[in-house]
Amino acid sequence: MATHRTKMLIIGSGPAGYSAAIYGARAMLEPIVVQGLQPGGQLTITTDVENYPGFRDVIQGPWLMEEMKAQAEHVGTRMMWDTIVEVDLESGPPWRAIGDSGDEYIGDTLVIATGAQAKWLGVPGEQELGGKGVSACATCDGFFYRGKKVAVIGGGNTAVEEALYLTNHSDDVTLIHRRDELRAEKILQERLFASDKISTLWNKTVVSFEAGENGTLSHLVLKDTETGETSTLEVDGAFVAIGHAPSTELFKGKLPMDETGYLLVEPGTPKTSLPGVFAAGDVMDHTYRQAVTAAGVGCMAALDAERFLQTMDFAREEAQAAE
């Protein structure tokens, strides 16, 4: 067991965490990144990435995360293969965290970049066909189904927004919902029902995702929630849109969150209610959830962390001068 000290401790290692590390290292904050169970975050399970600025050709999500990690290390970041299991936000700054290894991490500032995970149905074929017709992000993967038949599973804002977005690429979008009415906001429902590119299947659940001869998704097996009857729906792509769950278990009761568990920050900033503690990426963003926006807020968190430390140093110098 060891103790690791830094001016900027970063918990999480997706685009937000790595970007915060890059900017923090360049500001001589000697950041430590505790990478967690899934180093690189959700992009490590995303194959083709076409919408990250700076790359004219398709790149791979895992490759992009490896490059960000290498850049952060190149400018002076320390990467730790550990998972934080406990944080102390009552007696800081400095802020303390304990890793699964038993090591203690102490940071004068703390950047929380633990991200979020898409909620899944948990039915056969869902994980096996991930990246082969099954996705949880229409904004990320919708382009690959241009002119093809697609389905969206869900009934809330996320599902309706994804269905509407997919009409930019497909003229045949089917929304599948387990009830006979949507939970989405009325204005979104109006847009959905006004579209001639979207049809709705009510009272249906997905029993399984089935592959065709080429190993990619070919059809869904559906079950009627009222009659119990099963049916099939041929599709090229299916988007599970039943929401995201932010990875904020560590911070429950310690930082303000909204009703769905996302960390609350000062509008337009990554600042939490505790000075010196910042949140960046999908852990605080339930609206955009893109790699580029996560990276941007990670940058903001590092810049704000640097300013916070400068303010603390100035206040300390003033107090010493007054003695």
Coordinates of C-alpha atoms in Angstrom, one line a residue:
M1 CA 0.0 0.0 0.0
A2 CA 1.3 3.4 -1.0
T3 CA 0.3 7.0 -0.9
H4 CA 0.3 9.1 -4.1
R5 CA 0.1 12.9 -4.0
T6 CA -0.6 15.3 -6.8
K7 CA -1.9 18.8 -7.4
M8 CA -4.6 17.3 -9.6
L9 CA -6.2 13.9 -9.0
I10 CA -8.4 12.6 -11.9
I11 CA -10.8 9.7 -11.4
G12 CA -11.8 8.3 -14.8
S13 CA -10.0 7.9 -18.1
G14 CA -12.3 8.6 -21.0
P15 CA -12.0 11.7 -23.3
A16 CA -12.8 14.0 -20.3
G17 CA -10.2 12.5 -18.0
Y18 CA -7.4 12.3 -20.6
S19 CA -8.1 15.8 -21.8
A20 CA -8.0 17.1 -18.2
A21 CA -4.7 15.3 -17.7
I22 CA -3.2 16.8 -20.9
Y23 CA -4.0 20.3 -19.9
G24 CA -3.1 19.7 -16.2
A25 CA 0.2 18.3 -17.1
R26 CA 1.0 21.2 -19.4
A27 CA 0.2 23.5 -16.4
M28 CA 2.7 21.6 -14.3
L29 CA 0.1 20.2 -12.0
E30 CA 1.6 16.7 -12.3
P31 CA -1.8 15.0 -12.6
I32 CA -2.5 11.4 -11.6
V33 CA -5.2 9.5 -13.5
V34 CA -6.8 6.6 -11.8
Q35 CA -8.1 4.7 -14.8
G36 CA -10.8 2.5 -13.3
L37 CA -12.4 -0.7 -14.6
Q38 CA -12.7 0.5 -18.2
P39 CA -9.6 2.6 -19.2
G40 CA -10.7 4.7 -22.1
G41 CA -14.4 4.7 -21.2
Q42 CA -17.2 4.0 -23.6
L43 CA -15.1 4.7 -26.7
T44 CA -13.2 1.5 -26.1
I45 CA -16.4 -0.5 -27.1
T46 CA -17.0 1.8 -30.1
T47 CA -15.6 0.7 -33.4
D48 CA -15.8 3.2 -36.2
V49 CA -15.5 6.9 -35.2
E50 CA -16.2 9.4 -37.9
N51 CA -17.2 12.5 -36.0
Y52 CA -14.1 13.3 -33.9
P53 CA -12.5 16.5 -35.3
G54 CA -9.2 16.2 -37.0
F55 CA -9.5 12.9 -38.7
R56 CA -10.7 12.8 -42.3
D57 CA -10.9 9.0 -42.4
V58 CA -12.7 6.6 -40.0
I59 CA -10.7 5.9 -36.8
Q60 CA -11.3 3.3 -34.2
G61 CA -12.5 4.3 -30.7
P62 CA -9.9 2.2 -28.8
W63 CA -7.1 3.6 -30.9
L64 CA -8.3 7.2 -30.2
M65 CA -8.3 6.5 -26.5
E66 CA -4.8 5.0 -26.7
E67 CA -3.5 8.1 -28.4
M68 CA -5.1 10.4 -25.8
K69 CA -3.6 8.3 -23.1
A70 CA -0.1 8.4 -24.7
Q71 CA -0.3 12.1 -25.2
A72 CA -1.2 12.6 -21.5
E73 CA 1.7 10.4 -20.4
H74 CA 4.0 12.2 -22.9
V75 CA 3.4 15.5 -21.2
G76 CA 3.8 14.2 -17.7
T77 CA 0.7 12.4 -16.5
R78 CA 1.0 9.4 -14.2
M79 CA -1.5 6.6 -15.1
M80 CA -2.5 4.3 -12.3
W81 CA -4.1 0.9 -12.9
D82 CA -6.5 1.0 -10.0
T83 CA -10.2 1.6 -9.3
I84 CA -11.3 4.1 -6.7
V85 CA -13.6 2.5 -4.1
E86 CA -13.9 5.3 -1.5
V87 CA -13.6 9.1 -1.5
D88 CA -13.4 11.6 1.3
L89 CA -14.9 14.9 0.4
E90 CA -15.6 16.1 3.9
S91 CA -12.1 17.0 5.1
G92 CA -10.5 18.4 2.0
P93 CA -8.8 20.0 0.2
P94 CA -6.7 18.1 -0.2
W95 CA -9.1 15.4 -1.4
R96 CA -8.5 11.8 -0.5
A97 CA -9.5 8.6 -2.4
I98 CA -8.8 4.9 -1.7
G99 CA -8.2 2.5 -4.5
D100 CA -9.2 -1.2 -4.7
S101 CA -5.5 -1.9 -4.3
G102 CA -5.4 -0.2 -0.9
D103 CA -3.4 2.7 -2.2
E104 CA -4.3 6.2 -1.1
Y105 CA -4.5 9.1 -3.6
I106 CA -4.4 12.7 -2.4
G107 CA -5.1 15.6 -4.7
D108 CA -5.1 19.3 -4.1
T109 CA -7.9 19.4 -6.7
L110 CA -10.1 16.6 -7.9
V111 CA -11.6 16.0 -11.4
I112 CA -14.4 13.5 -11.5
A113 CA -14.6 11.9 -15.0
T114 CA -16.1 8.6 -14.2
G115 CA -18.5 8.8 -17.2
A116 CA -21.8 7.0 -17.8
Q117 CA -22.9 3.7 -19.1
A118 CA -25.7 3.0 -21.6
K119 CA -28.5 1.0 -20.1
W120 CA -29.1 -2.3 -22.0
L121 CA -32.0 -4.7 -22.3
G122 CA -30.0 -7.7 -21.2
V123 CA -31.5 -10.0 -23.9
P124 CA -29.7 -12.6 -26.1
G125 CA -27.7 -11.2 -29.0
E126 CA -27.5 -7.7 -27.6
Q127 CA -23.9 -7.7 -26.6
E128 CA -22.8 -10.2 -29.2
L129 CA -24.0 -8.0 -32.0
G130 CA -22.7 -4.8 -30.5
G131 CA -21.0 -2.9 -33.4
K132 CA -22.6 -5.4 -35.8
G133 CA -26.0 -3.8 -36.0
V134 CA -26.8 -3.1 -32.3
S135 CA -25.8 0.2 -30.8
A136 CA -26.8 2.5 -28.0
C137 CA -25.9 5.8 -29.7
A138 CA -27.7 7.0 -32.9
T139 CA -25.6 10.1 -33.0
C140 CA -22.5 8.0 -33.1
D141 CA -23.5 5.2 -35.4
G142 CA -26.6 6.4 -37.3
F143 CA -24.5 7.4 -40.4
F144 CA -23.6 3.8 -41.0
Y145 CA -27.3 2.9 -41.7
R146 CA -27.9 5.5 -44.4
G147 CA -30.8 4.3 -46.5
K148 CA -31.3 1.2 -44.4
K149 CA -34.1 0.0 -42.1
V150 CA -33.5 0.7 -38.4
A151 CA -35.3 0.4 -35.1
V152 CA -35.2 2.3 -31.9
I153 CA -36.2 0.6 -28.6
G154 CA -37.5 2.8 -25.8
G155 CA -40.2 5.4 -25.0
G156 CA -38.6 8.3 -23.3
N157 CA -36.9 11.5 -24.5
T158 CA -33.7 9.6 -25.5
A159 CA -35.6 7.1 -27.7
V160 CA -37.7 9.8 -29.5
E161 CA -34.7 12.0 -30.0
E162 CA -32.8 9.1 -31.5
A163 CA -35.6 8.1 -33.8
L164 CA -36.0 11.7 -35.0
Y165 CA -32.2 11.9 -35.6
L166 CA -32.2 8.7 -37.6
T167 CA -34.6 10.2 -40.1
N168 CA -31.6 12.2 -41.3
H169 CA -30.2 8.9 -42.6
S170 CA -33.1 6.5 -43.0
D171 CA -36.6 6.7 -44.4
D172 CA -37.7 3.6 -42.5
V173 CA -37.4 4.0 -38.7
T174 CA -39.5 1.9 -36.3
L175 CA -39.9 2.9 -32.7
I176 CA -40.6 -0.1 -30.4
H177 CA -42.1 0.6 -27.0
R178 CA -43.3 -1.8 -24.3
R179 CA -46.3 0.4 -23.4
D180 CA -49.1 2.0 -25.4
E181 CA -48.0 5.6 -24.8
L182 CA -44.7 7.4 -24.7
R183 CA -43.0 9.0 -21.7
A184 CA -41.2 11.6 -23.8
E185 CA -42.0 15.3 -23.7
K186 CA -45.1 16.2 -25.6
I187 CA -43.3 18.4 -28.1
L188 CA -41.0 15.5 -29.0
Q189 CA -44.0 13.2 -29.4
E190 CA -45.6 15.7 -31.7
R191 CA -42.5 15.8 -33.9
L192 CA -42.3 12.0 -33.9
F193 CA -46.0 11.5 -34.9
A194 CA -45.7 14.1 -37.6
S195 CA -42.8 12.3 -39.3
D196 CA -43.8 10.1 -42.2
K197 CA -40.4 8.3 -41.9
I198 CA -41.2 6.8 -38.4
S199 CA -43.7 4.1 -37.5
T200 CA -44.4 2.9 -34.0
L201 CA -44.9 -0.6 -32.6
W202 CA -46.8 -0.4 -29.3
N203 CA -46.8 -3.0 -26.5
K204 CA -43.8 -4.8 -27.8
T205 CA -40.6 -5.9 -26.1
V206 CA -37.5 -7.2 -27.7
V207 CA -36.9 -10.9 -26.8
S208 CA -33.6 -11.2 -28.8
F209 CA -31.4 -9.8 -31.5
E210 CA -30.7 -12.3 -34.2
A211 CA -27.8 -12.4 -36.7
G212 CA -28.0 -13.3 -40.4
E213 CA -25.6 -15.4 -42.4
N214 CA -23.0 -12.6 -42.5
G215 CA -22.9 -12.4 -38.8
T216 CA -24.5 -9.0 -38.5
L217 CA -28.0 -8.1 -37.2
S218 CA -30.8 -9.3 -39.5
H219 CA -34.0 -9.2 -37.3
L220 CA -35.5 -8.7 -33.9
V221 CA -37.7 -11.2 -32.1
L222 CA -40.6 -9.3 -30.4
K223 CA -43.1 -10.2 -27.8
D224 CA -46.5 -8.6 -27.4
T225 CA -46.9 -7.5 -23.8
E226 CA -50.7 -7.9 -23.9
T227 CA -51.2 -11.2 -25.8
G228 CA -47.8 -12.8 -25.4
E229 CA -47.5 -13.5 -29.1
T230 CA -44.1 -13.3 -30.7
S231 CA -43.2 -11.8 -34.1
T232 CA -40.1 -10.8 -36.0
L233 CA -39.0 -7.4 -37.4
E234 CA -36.3 -7.3 -40.1
V235 CA -33.9 -4.5 -39.6
D236 CA -30.3 -3.6 -40.5
G237 CA -29.7 -1.7 -37.3
A238 CA -31.2 -1.4 -33.8
F239 CA -30.6 1.3 -31.3
V240 CA -31.2 0.6 -27.6
A241 CA -32.4 3.9 -26.2
I242 CA -33.6 3.3 -22.6
G243 CA -31.3 5.9 -21.1
H244 CA -27.8 6.2 -19.5
A245 CA -26.7 5.6 -16.0
P246 CA -23.9 8.0 -14.7
S247 CA -21.2 6.3 -12.7
T248 CA -21.7 8.3 -9.6
E249 CA -22.2 5.7 -6.9
L250 CA -19.0 6.9 -5.1
F251 CA -20.4 10.4 -4.7
K252 CA -23.9 9.8 -3.5
G253 CA -24.6 11.9 -0.4
K254 CA -21.3 13.7 -1.0
L255 CA -22.1 15.9 -4.0
P256 CA -25.4 17.3 -5.3
M257 CA -27.0 15.2 -8.2
D258 CA -30.1 15.4 -10.2
E259 CA -32.9 12.9 -9.9
T260 CA -31.2 10.5 -12.4
G261 CA -27.8 10.6 -10.7
Y262 CA -25.9 13.1 -12.8
L263 CA -23.6 15.4 -10.9
L264 CA -24.8 19.0 -10.7
V265 CA -22.3 21.7 -11.7
E266 CA -22.4 25.5 -12.0
P267 CA -24.0 26.3 -15.4
G268 CA -21.4 26.6 -18.1
T269 CA -18.6 25.3 -15.9
P270 CA -17.3 22.0 -14.5
K271 CA -17.5 23.4 -11.0
T272 CA -19.3 21.3 -8.4
S273 CA -20.6 22.6 -5.1
L274 CA -17.2 21.9 -3.5
P275 CA -14.5 24.4 -4.4
G276 CA -11.6 22.5 -6.0
V277 CA -13.8 19.6 -7.1
F278 CA -14.8 19.4 -10.8
A279 CA -16.9 17.1 -12.9
A280 CA -16.4 16.6 -16.6
G281 CA -17.9 14.5 -19.4
D282 CA -20.8 12.1 -19.3
V283 CA -20.8 12.1 -15.5
M284 CA -22.4 15.5 -15.6
D285 CA -23.7 15.8 -19.2
H286 CA -26.9 14.0 -20.0
T287 CA -27.6 16.1 -23.1
Y288 CA -24.8 15.8 -25.6
R289 CA -22.8 12.7 -24.5
Q290 CA -20.1 13.0 -27.2
A291 CA -16.4 12.4 -27.0
V292 CA -15.6 15.9 -28.3
T293 CA -17.9 17.6 -25.7
A294 CA -16.4 15.5 -22.9
A295 CA -12.9 16.4 -24.0
G296 CA -13.9 20.1 -24.0
V297 CA -15.2 20.0 -20.5
G298 CA -12.1 18.0 -19.4
C299 CA -10.0 20.9 -20.7
M300 CA -12.2 23.4 -18.8
A301 CA -11.9 21.4 -15.6
A302 CA -8.1 21.5 -15.8
L303 CA -8.0 25.2 -16.5
D304 CA -10.4 25.8 -13.6
A305 CA -8.3 23.6 -11.3
E306 CA -5.2 25.6 -12.2
R307 CA -7.0 28.9 -11.4
F308 CA -8.3 27.4 -8.1
L309 CA -4.7 26.5 -7.0
Q310 CA -3.4 29.9 -8.0
T311 CA -6.1 31.5 -5.9
M312 CA -5.3 29.3 -3.0
D313 CA -1.6 30.1 -3.3
F314 CA -2.3 33.8 -3.4
A315 CA -4.5 33.6 -0.4
R316 CA -1.8 31.6 1.5
E317 CA 0.8 34.2 0.6
E318 CA -1.5 37.1 1.7
A319 CA -2.1 35.4 5.0
Q320 CA 1.6 34.8 5.6
A321 CA 2.4 38.4 4.7
A322 CA -0.1 39.6 7.3
E323 CA 1.4 37.6 10.1

